Short mmCIF file of C-alpha atoms (C1' of nucleotides) in Angstrom, two decimals:
data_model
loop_
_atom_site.label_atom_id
_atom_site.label_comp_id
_atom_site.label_asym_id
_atom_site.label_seq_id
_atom_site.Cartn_x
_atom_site.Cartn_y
_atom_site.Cartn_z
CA UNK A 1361 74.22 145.94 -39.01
CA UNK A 1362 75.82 142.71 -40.72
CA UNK A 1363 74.14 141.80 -44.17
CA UNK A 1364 71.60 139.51 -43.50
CA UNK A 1365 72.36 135.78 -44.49
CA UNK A 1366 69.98 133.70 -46.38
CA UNK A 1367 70.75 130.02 -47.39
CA UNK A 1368 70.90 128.52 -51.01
CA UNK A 1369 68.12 126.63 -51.42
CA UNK A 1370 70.26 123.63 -51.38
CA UNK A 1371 71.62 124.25 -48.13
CA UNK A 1372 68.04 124.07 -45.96
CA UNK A 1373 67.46 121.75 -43.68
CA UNK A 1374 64.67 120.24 -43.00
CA UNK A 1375 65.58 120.53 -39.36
CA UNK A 1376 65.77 124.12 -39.32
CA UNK A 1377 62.22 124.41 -41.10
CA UNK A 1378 60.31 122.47 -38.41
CA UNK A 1379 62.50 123.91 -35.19
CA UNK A 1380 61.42 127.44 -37.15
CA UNK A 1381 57.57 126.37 -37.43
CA UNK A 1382 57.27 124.42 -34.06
CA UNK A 1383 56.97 127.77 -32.45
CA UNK A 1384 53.11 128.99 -33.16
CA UNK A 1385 53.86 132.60 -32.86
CA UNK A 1386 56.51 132.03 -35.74
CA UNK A 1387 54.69 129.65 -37.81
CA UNK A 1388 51.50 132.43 -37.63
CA UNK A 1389 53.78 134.98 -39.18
CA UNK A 1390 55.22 132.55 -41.74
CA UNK A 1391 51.24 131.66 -42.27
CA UNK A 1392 50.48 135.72 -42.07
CA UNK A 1393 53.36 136.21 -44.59
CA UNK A 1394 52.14 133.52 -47.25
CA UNK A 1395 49.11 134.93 -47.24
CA UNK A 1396 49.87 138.38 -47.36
CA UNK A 1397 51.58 138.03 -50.98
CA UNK A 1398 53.73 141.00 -50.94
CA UNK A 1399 56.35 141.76 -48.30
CA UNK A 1400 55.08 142.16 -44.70
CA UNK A 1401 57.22 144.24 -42.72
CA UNK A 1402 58.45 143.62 -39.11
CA UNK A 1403 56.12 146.18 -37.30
CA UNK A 1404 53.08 145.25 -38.86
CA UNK A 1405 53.15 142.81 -36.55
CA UNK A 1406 52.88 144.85 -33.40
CA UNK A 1407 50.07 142.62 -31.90
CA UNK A 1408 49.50 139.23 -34.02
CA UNK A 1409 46.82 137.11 -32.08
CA UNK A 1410 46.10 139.17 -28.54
CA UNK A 1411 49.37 139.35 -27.42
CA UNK A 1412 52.25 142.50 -27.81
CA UNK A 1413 55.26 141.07 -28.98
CA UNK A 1414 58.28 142.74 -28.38
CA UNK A 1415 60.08 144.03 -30.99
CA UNK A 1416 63.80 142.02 -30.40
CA UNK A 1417 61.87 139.17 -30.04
CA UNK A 1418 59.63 139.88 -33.31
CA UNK A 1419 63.36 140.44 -35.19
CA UNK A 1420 64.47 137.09 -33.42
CA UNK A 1421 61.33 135.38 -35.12
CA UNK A 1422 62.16 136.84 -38.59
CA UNK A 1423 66.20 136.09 -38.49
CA UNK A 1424 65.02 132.17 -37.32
CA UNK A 1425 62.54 131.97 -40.10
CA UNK A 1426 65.20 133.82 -42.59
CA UNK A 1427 68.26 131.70 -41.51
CA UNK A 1428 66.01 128.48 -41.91
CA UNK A 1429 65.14 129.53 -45.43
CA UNK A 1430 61.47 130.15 -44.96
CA UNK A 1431 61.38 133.48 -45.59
CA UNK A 1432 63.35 136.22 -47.79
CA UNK A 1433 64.01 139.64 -45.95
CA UNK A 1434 65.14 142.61 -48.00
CA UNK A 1435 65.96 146.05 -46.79
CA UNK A 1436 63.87 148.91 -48.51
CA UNK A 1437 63.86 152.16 -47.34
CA UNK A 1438 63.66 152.55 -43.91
CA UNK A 1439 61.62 149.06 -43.55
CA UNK A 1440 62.74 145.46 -44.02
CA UNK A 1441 60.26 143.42 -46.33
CA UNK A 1442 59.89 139.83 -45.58
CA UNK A 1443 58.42 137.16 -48.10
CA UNK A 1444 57.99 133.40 -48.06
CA UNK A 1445 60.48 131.33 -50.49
CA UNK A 1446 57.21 128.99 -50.97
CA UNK A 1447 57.83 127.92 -54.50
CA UNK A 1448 61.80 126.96 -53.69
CA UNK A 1449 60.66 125.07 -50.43
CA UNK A 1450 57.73 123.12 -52.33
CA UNK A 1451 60.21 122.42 -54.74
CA UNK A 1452 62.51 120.53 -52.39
CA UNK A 1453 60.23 119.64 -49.84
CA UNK A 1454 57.12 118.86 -51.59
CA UNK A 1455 53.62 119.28 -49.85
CA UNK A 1456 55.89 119.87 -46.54
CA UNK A 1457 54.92 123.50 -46.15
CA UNK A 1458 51.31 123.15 -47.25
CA UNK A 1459 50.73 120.01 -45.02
CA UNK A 1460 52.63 122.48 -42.19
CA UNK A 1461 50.00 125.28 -43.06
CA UNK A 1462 47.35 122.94 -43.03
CA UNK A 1463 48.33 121.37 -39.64
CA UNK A 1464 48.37 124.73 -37.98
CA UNK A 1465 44.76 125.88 -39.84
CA UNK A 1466 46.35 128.48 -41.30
CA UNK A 1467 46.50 127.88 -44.82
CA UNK A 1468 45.97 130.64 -46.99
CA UNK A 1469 43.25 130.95 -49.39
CA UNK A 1470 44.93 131.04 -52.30
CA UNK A 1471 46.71 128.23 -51.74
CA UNK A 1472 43.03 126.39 -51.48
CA UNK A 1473 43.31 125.47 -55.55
CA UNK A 1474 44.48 121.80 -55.02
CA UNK B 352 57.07 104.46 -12.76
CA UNK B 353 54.29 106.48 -13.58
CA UNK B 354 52.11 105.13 -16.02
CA UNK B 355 52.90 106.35 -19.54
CA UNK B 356 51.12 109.68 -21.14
CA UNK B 357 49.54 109.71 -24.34
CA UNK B 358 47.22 112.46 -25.63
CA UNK B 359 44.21 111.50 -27.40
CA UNK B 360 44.30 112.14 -31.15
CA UNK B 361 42.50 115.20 -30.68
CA UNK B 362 44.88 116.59 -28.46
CA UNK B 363 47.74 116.54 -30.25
CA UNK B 364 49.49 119.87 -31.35
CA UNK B 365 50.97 120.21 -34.50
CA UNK B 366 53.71 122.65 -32.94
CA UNK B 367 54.63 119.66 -30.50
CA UNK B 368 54.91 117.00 -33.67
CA UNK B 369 57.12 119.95 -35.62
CA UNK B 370 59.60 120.38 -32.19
CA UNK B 371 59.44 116.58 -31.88
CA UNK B 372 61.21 116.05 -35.65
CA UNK B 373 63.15 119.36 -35.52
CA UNK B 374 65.57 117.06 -33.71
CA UNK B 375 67.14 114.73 -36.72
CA UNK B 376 68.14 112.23 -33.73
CA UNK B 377 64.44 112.20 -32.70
CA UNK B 378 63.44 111.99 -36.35
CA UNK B 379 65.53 109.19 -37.20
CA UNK B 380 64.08 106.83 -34.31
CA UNK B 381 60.84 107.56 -35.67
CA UNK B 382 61.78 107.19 -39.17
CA UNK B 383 62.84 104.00 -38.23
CA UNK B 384 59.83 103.21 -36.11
CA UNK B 385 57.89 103.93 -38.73
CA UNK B 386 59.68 101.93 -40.98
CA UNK B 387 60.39 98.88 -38.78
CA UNK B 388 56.59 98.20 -38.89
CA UNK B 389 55.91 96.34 -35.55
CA UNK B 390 57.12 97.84 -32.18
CA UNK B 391 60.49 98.77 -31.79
CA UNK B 392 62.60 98.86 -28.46
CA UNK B 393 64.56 101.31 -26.83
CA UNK B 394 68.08 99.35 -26.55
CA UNK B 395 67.74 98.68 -30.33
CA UNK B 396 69.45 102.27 -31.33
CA UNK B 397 72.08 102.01 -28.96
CA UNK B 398 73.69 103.35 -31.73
CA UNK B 399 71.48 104.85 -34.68
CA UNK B 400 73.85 106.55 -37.02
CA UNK B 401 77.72 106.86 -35.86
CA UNK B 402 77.28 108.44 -32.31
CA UNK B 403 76.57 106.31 -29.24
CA UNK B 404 73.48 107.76 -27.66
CA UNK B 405 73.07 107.43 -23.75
CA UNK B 406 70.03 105.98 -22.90
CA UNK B 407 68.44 108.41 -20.26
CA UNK B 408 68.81 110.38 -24.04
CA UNK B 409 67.20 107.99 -25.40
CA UNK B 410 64.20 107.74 -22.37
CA UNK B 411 64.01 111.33 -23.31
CA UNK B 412 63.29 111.25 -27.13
CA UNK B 413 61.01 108.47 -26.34
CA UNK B 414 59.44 110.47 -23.80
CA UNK B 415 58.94 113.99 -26.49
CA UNK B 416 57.20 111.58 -29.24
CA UNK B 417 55.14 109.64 -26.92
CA UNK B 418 54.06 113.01 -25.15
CA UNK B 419 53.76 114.59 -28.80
CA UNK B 420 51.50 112.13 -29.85
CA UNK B 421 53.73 110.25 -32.52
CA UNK B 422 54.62 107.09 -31.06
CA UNK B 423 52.65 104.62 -28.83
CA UNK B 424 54.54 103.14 -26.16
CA UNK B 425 53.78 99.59 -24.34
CA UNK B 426 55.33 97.76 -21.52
CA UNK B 427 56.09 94.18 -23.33
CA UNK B 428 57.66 92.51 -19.81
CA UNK B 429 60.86 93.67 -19.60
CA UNK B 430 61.19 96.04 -22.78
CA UNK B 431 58.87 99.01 -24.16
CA UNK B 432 57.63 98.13 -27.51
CA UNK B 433 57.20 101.81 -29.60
CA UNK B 434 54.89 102.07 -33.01
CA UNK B 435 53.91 104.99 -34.68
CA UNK B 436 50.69 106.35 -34.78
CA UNK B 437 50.96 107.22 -37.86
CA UNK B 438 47.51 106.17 -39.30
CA UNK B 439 45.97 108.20 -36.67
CA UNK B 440 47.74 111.05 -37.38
CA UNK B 441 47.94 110.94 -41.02
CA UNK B 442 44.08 111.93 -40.57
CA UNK B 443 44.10 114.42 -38.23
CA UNK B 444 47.14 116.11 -40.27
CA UNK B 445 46.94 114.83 -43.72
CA UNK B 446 50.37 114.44 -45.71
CA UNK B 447 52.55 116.30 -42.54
CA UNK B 448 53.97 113.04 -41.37
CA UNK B 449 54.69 111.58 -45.27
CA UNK B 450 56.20 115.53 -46.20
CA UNK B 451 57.78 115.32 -42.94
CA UNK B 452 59.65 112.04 -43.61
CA UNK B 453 60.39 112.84 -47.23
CA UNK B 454 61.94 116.19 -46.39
CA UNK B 455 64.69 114.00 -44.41
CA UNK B 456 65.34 111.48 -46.99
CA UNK B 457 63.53 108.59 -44.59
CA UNK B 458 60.40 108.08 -46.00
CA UNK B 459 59.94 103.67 -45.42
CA UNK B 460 59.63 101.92 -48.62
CA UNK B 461 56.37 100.70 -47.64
CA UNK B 462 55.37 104.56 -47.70
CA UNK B 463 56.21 105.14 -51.09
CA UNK B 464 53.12 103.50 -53.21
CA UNK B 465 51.53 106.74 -53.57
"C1'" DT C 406 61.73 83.53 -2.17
"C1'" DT C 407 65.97 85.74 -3.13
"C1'" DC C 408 69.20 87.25 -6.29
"C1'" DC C 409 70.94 88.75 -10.70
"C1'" DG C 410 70.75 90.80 -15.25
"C1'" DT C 411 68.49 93.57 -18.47
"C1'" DA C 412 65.37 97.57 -19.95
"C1'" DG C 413 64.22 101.75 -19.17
"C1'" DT C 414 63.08 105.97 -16.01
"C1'" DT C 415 64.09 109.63 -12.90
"C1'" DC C 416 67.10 112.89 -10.74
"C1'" DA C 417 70.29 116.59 -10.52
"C1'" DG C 418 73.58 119.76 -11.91
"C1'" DA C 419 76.19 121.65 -15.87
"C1'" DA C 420 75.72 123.56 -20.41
"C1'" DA C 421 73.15 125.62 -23.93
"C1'" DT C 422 69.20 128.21 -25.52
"C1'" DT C 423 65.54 131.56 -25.35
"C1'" DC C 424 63.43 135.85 -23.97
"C1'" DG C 425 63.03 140.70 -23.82
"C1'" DG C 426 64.38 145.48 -22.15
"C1'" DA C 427 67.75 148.87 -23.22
"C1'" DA C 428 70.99 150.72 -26.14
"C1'" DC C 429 72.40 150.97 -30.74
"C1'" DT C 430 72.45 151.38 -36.17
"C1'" DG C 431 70.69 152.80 -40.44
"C1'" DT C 432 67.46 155.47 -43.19
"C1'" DT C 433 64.35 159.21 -44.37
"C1'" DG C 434 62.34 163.64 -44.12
"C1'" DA C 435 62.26 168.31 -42.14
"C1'" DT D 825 72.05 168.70 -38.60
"C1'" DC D 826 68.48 166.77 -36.20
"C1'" DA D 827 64.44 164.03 -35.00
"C1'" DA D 828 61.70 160.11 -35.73
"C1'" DC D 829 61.09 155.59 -36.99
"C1'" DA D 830 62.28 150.49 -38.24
"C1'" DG D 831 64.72 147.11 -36.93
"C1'" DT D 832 69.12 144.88 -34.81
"C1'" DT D 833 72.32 143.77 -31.28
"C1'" DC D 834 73.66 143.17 -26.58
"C1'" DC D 835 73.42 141.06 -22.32
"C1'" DG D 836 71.59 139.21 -18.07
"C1'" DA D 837 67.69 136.37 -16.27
"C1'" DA D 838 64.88 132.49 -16.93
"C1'" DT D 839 64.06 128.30 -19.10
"C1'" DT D 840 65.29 124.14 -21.44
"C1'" DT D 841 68.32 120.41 -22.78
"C1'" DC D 842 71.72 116.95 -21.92
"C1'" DT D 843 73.62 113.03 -19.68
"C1'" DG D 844 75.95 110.31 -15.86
"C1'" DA D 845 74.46 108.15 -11.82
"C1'" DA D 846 71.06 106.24 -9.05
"C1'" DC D 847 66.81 104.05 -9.19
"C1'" DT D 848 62.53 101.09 -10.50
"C1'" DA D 849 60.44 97.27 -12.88
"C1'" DC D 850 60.24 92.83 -14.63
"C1'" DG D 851 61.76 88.04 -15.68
"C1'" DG D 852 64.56 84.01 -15.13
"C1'" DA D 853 67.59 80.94 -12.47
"C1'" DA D 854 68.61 78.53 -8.36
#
DNA sequence: TTCCGTAGTTCAGAAATTCGGAACTGTTGA
DNA sequence: TCAACAGTTCCGAATTTCTGAACTACGGAA
C-alpha cells in the first residue's frame, strides 16, 4: 500500500473541495466526520443513510475527500482514522465549509456557537 | 428548442450548485456573471482566461448552472442574456455562494461591503 | 418573402471518469 | 504460522464529459 498523500494546506483547491462535497454520500461522511470529533474509521460506515456502501467505493470516498484536503487519514493499528482539517480549511476558505455544512443540513452541533 | 429549465428556488440542490463550481471554467463564467451585474451573453467568453472554449462547451456550462439553479437564462432576440440568481440563493443557502466565490479569488467588488 | 449572418442548441461518437466485485496488502491476536 | 479483519488496488462495465458538425431560431437587408 503506497503512503497516503495529503496536500499542504496551501496547495487545496477550491475545486477539489466542491467536486469532493458535490457528491451527498461524500459530503454526509465529511458532515458525519465533523461531527464525530475524533477519528471515524472506514467501516463504521457500513450503512450511512439506508443504503450498503461497498467497501472500494467507501475507500474511494475517503482517498477523494483526503486528496482534496478535507479530511486527514492516519493509519493506527489495524484501522485507518479519518478527521476533518476544519480549522486549516476555515482558515483559507473562510465560512466555505460551514456555509457547505449548512447547505446540505448537516451542520454539526457544535459548530451551532456563531 | 425546447423551452429553457429552471428549478424553482426550492428545488435547487446544494450538491448540484457544488458540481456546478467544481468546474473553475464553469465558476469563472459565473464569477463573471455575477460580477458583470446585468445579463451576460454566451459569445462574450469566447475566450475567458487563455484557452478558446468551443461553444457547444459553452451551451453546456450554461446549460449545468441554469439546470443547477445559479443562473437565469432569457432569450433577448437573437442572444441569451444570463444573471445570477444570486439573491435568491443567497437565502436559501446563506454565505455558500459569497464563500464559494471567495475561495476562488472572484468574489465582484460590489460583493465585498460586508 | 427570401436570404444571409449571428447566437446558441442538439447530436453523436471518442475520451475520460466512476462504480463496485474480486483479489490483494498490512496488521493484530491466537 | 495462521486466521481474521480493515482497508486498498485492480480492472472491466457503465456512465459522464467533451467537442466538432449539423441544426434551429431570430433579426436585418434587399
Amino acid at each position: 500500500m503506497r503512503p497516503l498523500f495529503h496536500p499542504a494546506i496551501e496547495d487545496i483547491q477550491p475545486e477539489a473541495i466542491l467536486y469532493a462535497l458535490s457528491d451527498p454520500e461524500r459530503a454526509a461522511i465529511f458532515a458525519w466526520l465533523a461531527g464525530a470529533g475524533c477519528g471515524g474509521t472506514c467501516s463504521a460506515l457500513a450503512d450511512l443513510g439506508d443504503r450498503t456502501i461497498p467497501k472500494s467505493s467507501l475507500s474511494n470516498h475517503f482517498k477523494v475527500l483526503r486528496e482534496s484536503g478535507l479530511i486527514r487519514s492516519e493509519r493506527q493499528g489495524v484501522e485507518m482514522r479519518n478527521q476533518t482539517r476544519c480549522a486549516e480549511l476555515d482558515e483559507r476558505f473562510p465560512g466555505l465549509i460551514k456555509a457547505i455544512l449548512t447547505a446540505y443540513g448537516q451542520l454539526p452541533e457544535q459548530w451551532k456557537v456563531d
